[in-house]
């Protein structure tokens, strides 16, 4: 198990590791696949994700990440409050990779600084707008269509 998977989620002394957290959510996915795991509503448009979809989609994306992501580097997810942000988080944990979310509200220089510090990560871009930082700072940038294809 990687060092980052040993980090406690609920503060010092907690036994909720990434591995245990993933097991708990996976159990929920198996026992209640039709329950809503994620719901958002913006501008009159609703979007949701069931536990079954979360499990299947994150399995597909995790397999892709194991093959394609630079080993040991965080998977950077560029987006804002979408079901695929959650799918990407679980896929990274399932693939044994760190996860670094970057909100689309961050200024371009902050995004570039994060990518530069990580050192050419794989970037999952879930925004309809192009990545605000220069693409050369990423090993590879996956758009929403590529992410959807990997999830299936």
C-alpha positions as protocol buffer text, in pm:
chain_id: "A"
residue {
  index: 1
  type: UNK
  ca { x: 0 y: 0 z: 0 }
}
residue {
  index: 2
  type: UNK
  ca { x: 133 y: 346 z: -89 }
}
residue {
  index: 3
  type: UNK
  ca { x: 208 y: 603 z: 177 }
}
residue {
  index: 4
  type: UNK
  ca { x: -76 y: 833 z: 67 }
}
residue {
  index: 5
  type: UNK
  ca { x: -323 y: 547 z: 107 }
}
residue {
  index: 6
  type: UNK
  ca { x: -232 y: 537 z: 476 }
}
residue {
  index: 7
  type: UNK
  ca { x: -343 y: 894 z: 540 }
}
residue {
  index: 8
  type: UNK
  ca { x: -635 y: 930 z: 779 }
}
residue {
  index: 9
  type: UNK
  ca { x: -947 y: 1092 z: 639 }
}
residue {
  index: 10
  type: UNK
  ca { x: -1096 y: 1210 z: 967 }
}
residue {
  index: 11
  type: UNK
  ca { x: -797 y: 1356 z: 1145 }
}
residue {
  index: 12
  type: UNK
  ca { x: -530 y: 1225 z: 1372 }
}
residue {
  index: 13
  type: UNK
  ca { x: -596 y: 888 z: 1529 }
}
residue {
  index: 14
  type: UNK
  ca { x: -866 y: 788 z: 1284 }
}
residue {
  index: 15
  type: UNK
  ca { x: -846 y: 444 z: 1130 }
}
residue {
  index: 16
  type: UNK
  ca { x: -1026 y: 554 z: 809 }
}
residue {
  index: 17
  type: UNK
  ca { x: -751 y: 498 z: 552 }
}
residue {
  index: 18
  type: UNK
  ca { x: -805 y: 539 z: 178 }
}
residue {
  index: 19
  type: UNK
  ca { x: -817 y: 161 z: 150 }
}
residue {
  index: 20
  type: UNK
  ca { x: -1085 y: 126 z: 417 }
}
residue {
  index: 21
  type: UNK
  ca { x: -1279 y: 422 z: 277 }
}
residue {
  index: 22
  type: UNK
  ca { x: -1277 y: 257 z: -66 }
}
residue {
  index: 23
  type: UNK
  ca { x: -1396 y: -73 z: 84 }
}
residue {
  index: 24
  type: UNK
  ca { x: -1685 y: 103 z: 261 }
}
residue {
  index: 25
  type: UNK
  ca { x: -1798 y: 282 z: -54 }
}
residue {
  index: 26
  type: UNK
  ca { x: -1755 y: -36 z: -261 }
}
residue {
  index: 27
  type: UNK
  ca { x: -1980 y: -218 z: -15 }
}
residue {
  index: 28
  type: UNK
  ca { x: -2241 y: 55 z: -57 }
}
residue {
  index: 29
  type: UNK
  ca { x: -2209 y: 20 z: -437 }
}
residue {
  index: 30
  type: UNK
  ca { x: -2272 y: -357 z: -418 }
}
residue {
  index: 31
  type: UNK
  ca { x: -2558 y: -339 z: -167 }
}
residue {
  index: 32
  type: UNK
  ca { x: -2739 y: -36 z: -312 }
}
residue {
  index: 33
  type: UNK
  ca { x: -2640 y: 8 z: -678 }
}
residue {
  index: 34
  type: UNK
  ca { x: -2954 y: 206 z: -765 }
}
residue {
  index: 35
  type: UNK
  ca { x: -2924 y: 462 z: -485 }
}
residue {
  index: 36
  type: UNK
  ca { x: -2805 y: 810 z: -575 }
}
residue {
  index: 37
  type: UNK
  ca { x: -2441 y: 861 z: -477 }
}
residue {
  index: 38
  type: UNK
  ca { x: -2408 y: 1214 z: -614 }
}
residue {
  index: 39
  type: UNK
  ca { x: -2657 y: 1484 z: -711 }
}
residue {
  index: 40
  type: UNK
  ca { x: -2610 y: 1838 z: -830 }
}
residue {
  index: 41
  type: UNK
  ca { x: -2837 y: 2102 z: -976 }
}
residue {
  index: 42
  type: UNK
  ca { x: -2707 y: 2416 z: -1143 }
}
residue {
  index: 43
  type: UNK
  ca { x: -2895 y: 2660 z: -1357 }
}
residue {
  index: 44
  type: UNK
  ca { x: -3202 y: 2439 z: -1363 }
}
residue {
  index: 45
  type: UNK
  ca { x: -3003 y: 2141 z: -1489 }
}
residue {
  index: 46
  type: UNK
  ca { x: -2983 y: 1837 z: -1262 }
}
residue {
  index: 47
  type: UNK
  ca { x: -2719 y: 1567 z: -1280 }
}
residue {
  index: 48
  type: UNK
  ca { x: -2681 y: 1256 z: -1068 }
}
residue {
  index: 49
  type: UNK
  ca { x: -2480 y: 936 z: -1039 }
}
residue {
  index: 50
  type: UNK
  ca { x: -2590 y: 607 z: -881 }
}
residue {
  index: 51
  type: UNK
  ca { x: -2360 y: 393 z: -668 }
}
residue {
  index: 52
  type: UNK
  ca { x: -2366 y: 126 z: -940 }
}
residue {
  index: 53
  type: UNK
  ca { x: -2255 y: 377 z: -1202 }
}
residue {
  index: 54
  type: UNK
  ca { x: -1989 y: 513 z: -967 }
}
residue {
  index: 55
  type: UNK
  ca { x: -1849 y: 163 z: -919 }
}
residue {
  index: 56
  type: UNK
  ca { x: -1857 y: 61 z: -1288 }
}
residue {
  index: 57
  type: UNK
  ca { x: -1732 y: 389 z: -1426 }
}
residue {
  index: 58
  type: UNK
  ca { x: -1451 y: 421 z: -1172 }
}
residue {
  index: 59
  type: UNK
  ca { x: -1344 y: 60 z: -1245 }
}
residue {
  index: 60
  type: UNK
  ca { x: -1316 y: 142 z: -1615 }
}
residue {
  index: 61
  type: UNK
  ca { x: -1128 y: 466 z: -1557 }
}
residue {
  index: 62
  type: UNK
  ca { x: -901 y: 299 z: -1297 }
}
residue {
  index: 63
  type: UNK
  ca { x: -799 y: 35 z: -1552 }
}
residue {
  index: 64
  type: UNK
  ca { x: -717 y: 313 z: -1799 }
}
residue {
  index: 65
  type: UNK
  ca { x: -515 y: 503 z: -1535 }
}
residue {
  index: 66
  type: UNK
  ca { x: -314 y: 193 z: -1444 }
}
residue {
  index: 67
  type: UNK
  ca { x: -210 y: 165 z: -1810 }
}
residue {
  index: 68
  type: UNK
  ca { x: -165 y: 531 z: -1900 }
}
residue {
  index: 69
  type: UNK
  ca { x: -90 y: 751 z: -1598 }
}
residue {
  index: 70
  type: UNK
  ca { x: 271 y: 831 z: -1508 }
}
residue {
  index: 71
  type: UNK
  ca { x: 361 y: 601 z: -1219 }
}
residue {
  index: 72
  type: UNK
  ca { x: 353 y: 759 z: -875 }
}
residue {
  index: 73
  type: UNK
  ca { x: 234 y: 1100 z: -993 }
}
residue {
  index: 74
  type: UNK
  ca { x: -102 y: 1240 z: -894 }
}
residue {
  index: 75
  type: UNK
  ca { x: -386 y: 1227 z: -1141 }
}
residue {
  index: 76
  type: UNK
  ca { x: -489 y: 1590 z: -1183 }
}
residue {
  index: 77
  type: UNK
  ca { x: -862 y: 1646 z: -1232 }
}
residue {
  index: 78
  type: UNK
  ca { x: -957 y: 1988 z: -1370 }
}
residue {
  index: 79
  type: UNK
  ca { x: -1326 y: 2063 z: -1330 }
}
residue {
  index: 80
  type: UNK
  ca { x: -1605 y: 2179 z: -1104 }
}
residue {
  index: 81
  type: UNK
  ca { x: -1876 y: 1986 z: -918 }
}
residue {
  index: 82
  type: UNK
  ca { x: -1959 y: 1712 z: -1164 }
}
residue {
  index: 83
  type: UNK
  ca { x: -2026 y: 1340 z: -1123 }
}
residue {
  index: 84
  type: UNK
  ca { x: -1707 y: 1269 z: -1316 }
}
residue {
  index: 85
  type: UNK
  ca { x: -1504 y: 1449 z: -1045 }
}
residue {
  index: 86
  type: UNK
  ca { x: -1623 y: 1182 z: -800 }
}
residue {
  index: 87
  type: UNK
  ca { x: -1566 y: 902 z: -1053 }
}
residue {
  index: 88
  type: UNK
  ca { x: -1212 y: 1032 z: -1112 }
}
residue {
  index: 89
  type: UNK
  ca { x: -1138 y: 1039 z: -739 }
}
residue {
  index: 90
  type: UNK
  ca { x: -1246 y: 677 z: -692 }
}
residue {
  index: 91
  type: UNK
  ca { x: -1067 y: 569 z: -1010 }
}
residue {
  index: 92
  type: UNK
  ca { x: -742 y: 722 z: -885 }
}
residue {
  index: 93
  type: UNK
  ca { x: -777 y: 552 z: -544 }
}
residue {
  index: 94
  type: UNK
  ca { x: -861 y: 218 z: -713 }
}
residue {
  index: 95
  type: UNK
  ca { x: -556 y: 258 z: -940 }
}
residue {
  index: 96
  type: UNK
  ca { x: -336 y: 330 z: -638 }
}
residue {
  index: 97
  type: UNK
  ca { x: -257 y: 685 z: -751 }
}
residue {
  index: 98
  type: UNK
  ca { x: -276 y: 1017 z: -569 }
}
residue {
  index: 99
  type: UNK
  ca { x: -554 y: 1254 z: -677 }
}
residue {
  index: 100
  type: UNK
  ca { x: -514 y: 1630 z: -717 }
}
residue {
  index: 101
  type: UNK
  ca { x: -836 y: 1821 z: -793 }
}
residue {
  index: 102
  type: UNK
  ca { x: -803 y: 2165 z: -951 }
}
residue {
  index: 103
  type: UNK
  ca { x: -1112 y: 2382 z: -966 }
}
residue {
  index: 104
  type: UNK
  ca { x: -1179 y: 2573 z: -1287 }
}
residue {
  index: 105
  type: UNK
  ca { x: -1208 y: 2891 z: -1078 }
}
residue {
  index: 106
  type: UNK
  ca { x: -832 y: 2885 z: -1006 }
}
residue {
  index: 107
  type: UNK
  ca { x: -636 y: 3150 z: -1196 }
}
residue {
  index: 108
  type: UNK
  ca { x: -417 y: 3026 z: -1481 }
}
residue {
  index: 109
  type: UNK
  ca { x: -91 y: 3100 z: -1299 }
}
residue {
  index: 110
  type: UNK
  ca { x: -202 y: 2891 z: -998 }
}
residue {
  index: 111
  type: UNK
  ca { x: -300 y: 2599 z: -1224 }
}
residue {
  index: 112
  type: UNK
  ca { x: 35 y: 2623 z: -1404 }
}
residue {
  index: 113
  type: UNK
  ca { x: 219 y: 2631 z: -1070 }
}
residue {
  index: 114
  type: UNK
  ca { x: 41 y: 2317 z: -949 }
}
residue {
  index: 115
  type: UNK
  ca { x: 111 y: 2129 z: -1273 }
}
residue {
  index: 116
  type: UNK
  ca { x: 474 y: 2239 z: -1270 }
}
residue {
  index: 117
  type: UNK
  ca { x: 522 y: 2128 z: -909 }
}
residue {
  index: 118
  type: UNK
  ca { x: 371 y: 1786 z: -981 }
}
residue {
  index: 119
  type: UNK
  ca { x: 587 y: 1746 z: -1291 }
}
residue {
  index: 120
  type: UNK
  ca { x: 393 y: 1661 z: -1607 }
}
residue {
  index: 121
  type: UNK
  ca { x: 99 y: 1462 z: -1469 }
}
residue {
  index: 122
  type: UNK
  ca { x: -188 y: 1309 z: -1659 }
}
residue {
  index: 123
  type: UNK
  ca { x: -470 y: 1566 z: -1650 }
}
residue {
  index: 124
  type: UNK
  ca { x: -838 y: 1479 z: -1670 }
}
residue {
  index: 125
  type: UNK
  ca { x: -1013 y: 1792 z: -1795 }
}
residue {
  index: 126
  type: UNK
  ca { x: -1384 y: 1785 z: -1718 }
}
residue {
  index: 127
  type: UNK
  ca { x: -1442 y: 2146 z: -1813 }
}
residue {
  index: 128
  type: UNK
  ca { x: -1604 y: 2261 z: -2135 }
}
residue {
  index: 129
  type: UNK
  ca { x: -1335 y: 2529 z: -2143 }
}
residue {
  index: 130
  type: UNK
  ca { x: -979 y: 2438 z: -2237 }
}
residue {
  index: 131
  type: UNK
  ca { x: -723 y: 2387 z: -1963 }
}
residue {
  index: 132
  type: UNK
  ca { x: -617 y: 2736 z: -1855 }
}
residue {
  index: 133
  type: UNK
  ca { x: -252 y: 2635 z: -1817 }
}
residue {
  index: 134
  type: UNK
  ca { x: -22 y: 2547 z: -2102 }
}
residue {
  index: 135
  type: UNK
  ca { x: -71 y: 2188 z: -2214 }
}
residue {
  index: 136
  type: UNK
  ca { x: 308 y: 2130 z: -2217 }
}
residue {
  index: 137
  type: UNK
  ca { x: 289 y: 2119 z: -1836 }
}
residue {
  index: 138
  type: UNK
  ca { x: 92 y: 1792 z: -1861 }
}
residue {
  index: 139
  type: UNK
  ca { x: 204 y: 1450 z: -1978 }
}
residue {
  index: 140
  type: UNK
  ca { x: -137 y: 1410 z: -2138 }
}
residue {
  index: 141
  type: UNK
  ca { x: -473 y: 1588 z: -2117 }
}
residue {
  index: 142
  type: UNK
  ca { x: -789 y: 1378 z: -2140 }
}
residue {
  index: 143
  type: UNK
  ca { x: -1110 y: 1553 z: -2236 }
}
residue {
  index: 144
  type: UNK
  ca { x: -1460 y: 1456 z: -2124 }
}
residue {
  index: 145
  type: UNK
  ca { x: -1519 y: 1236 z: -2429 }
}
residue {
  index: 146
  type: UNK
  ca { x: -1202 y: 1036 z: -2362 }
}
residue {
  index: 147
  type: UNK
  ca { x: -1294 y: 1003 z: -1994 }
}
residue {
  index: 148
  type: UNK
  ca { x: -1643 y: 877 z: -2085 }
}
residue {
  index: 149
  type: UNK
  ca { x: -1490 y: 623 z: -2324 }
}
residue {
  index: 150
  type: UNK
  ca { x: -1246 y: 502 z: -2056 }
}
residue {
  index: 151
  type: UNK
  ca { x: -1531 y: 467 z: -1806 }
}
residue {
  index: 152
  type: UNK
  ca { x: -1725 y: 234 z: -2031 }
}
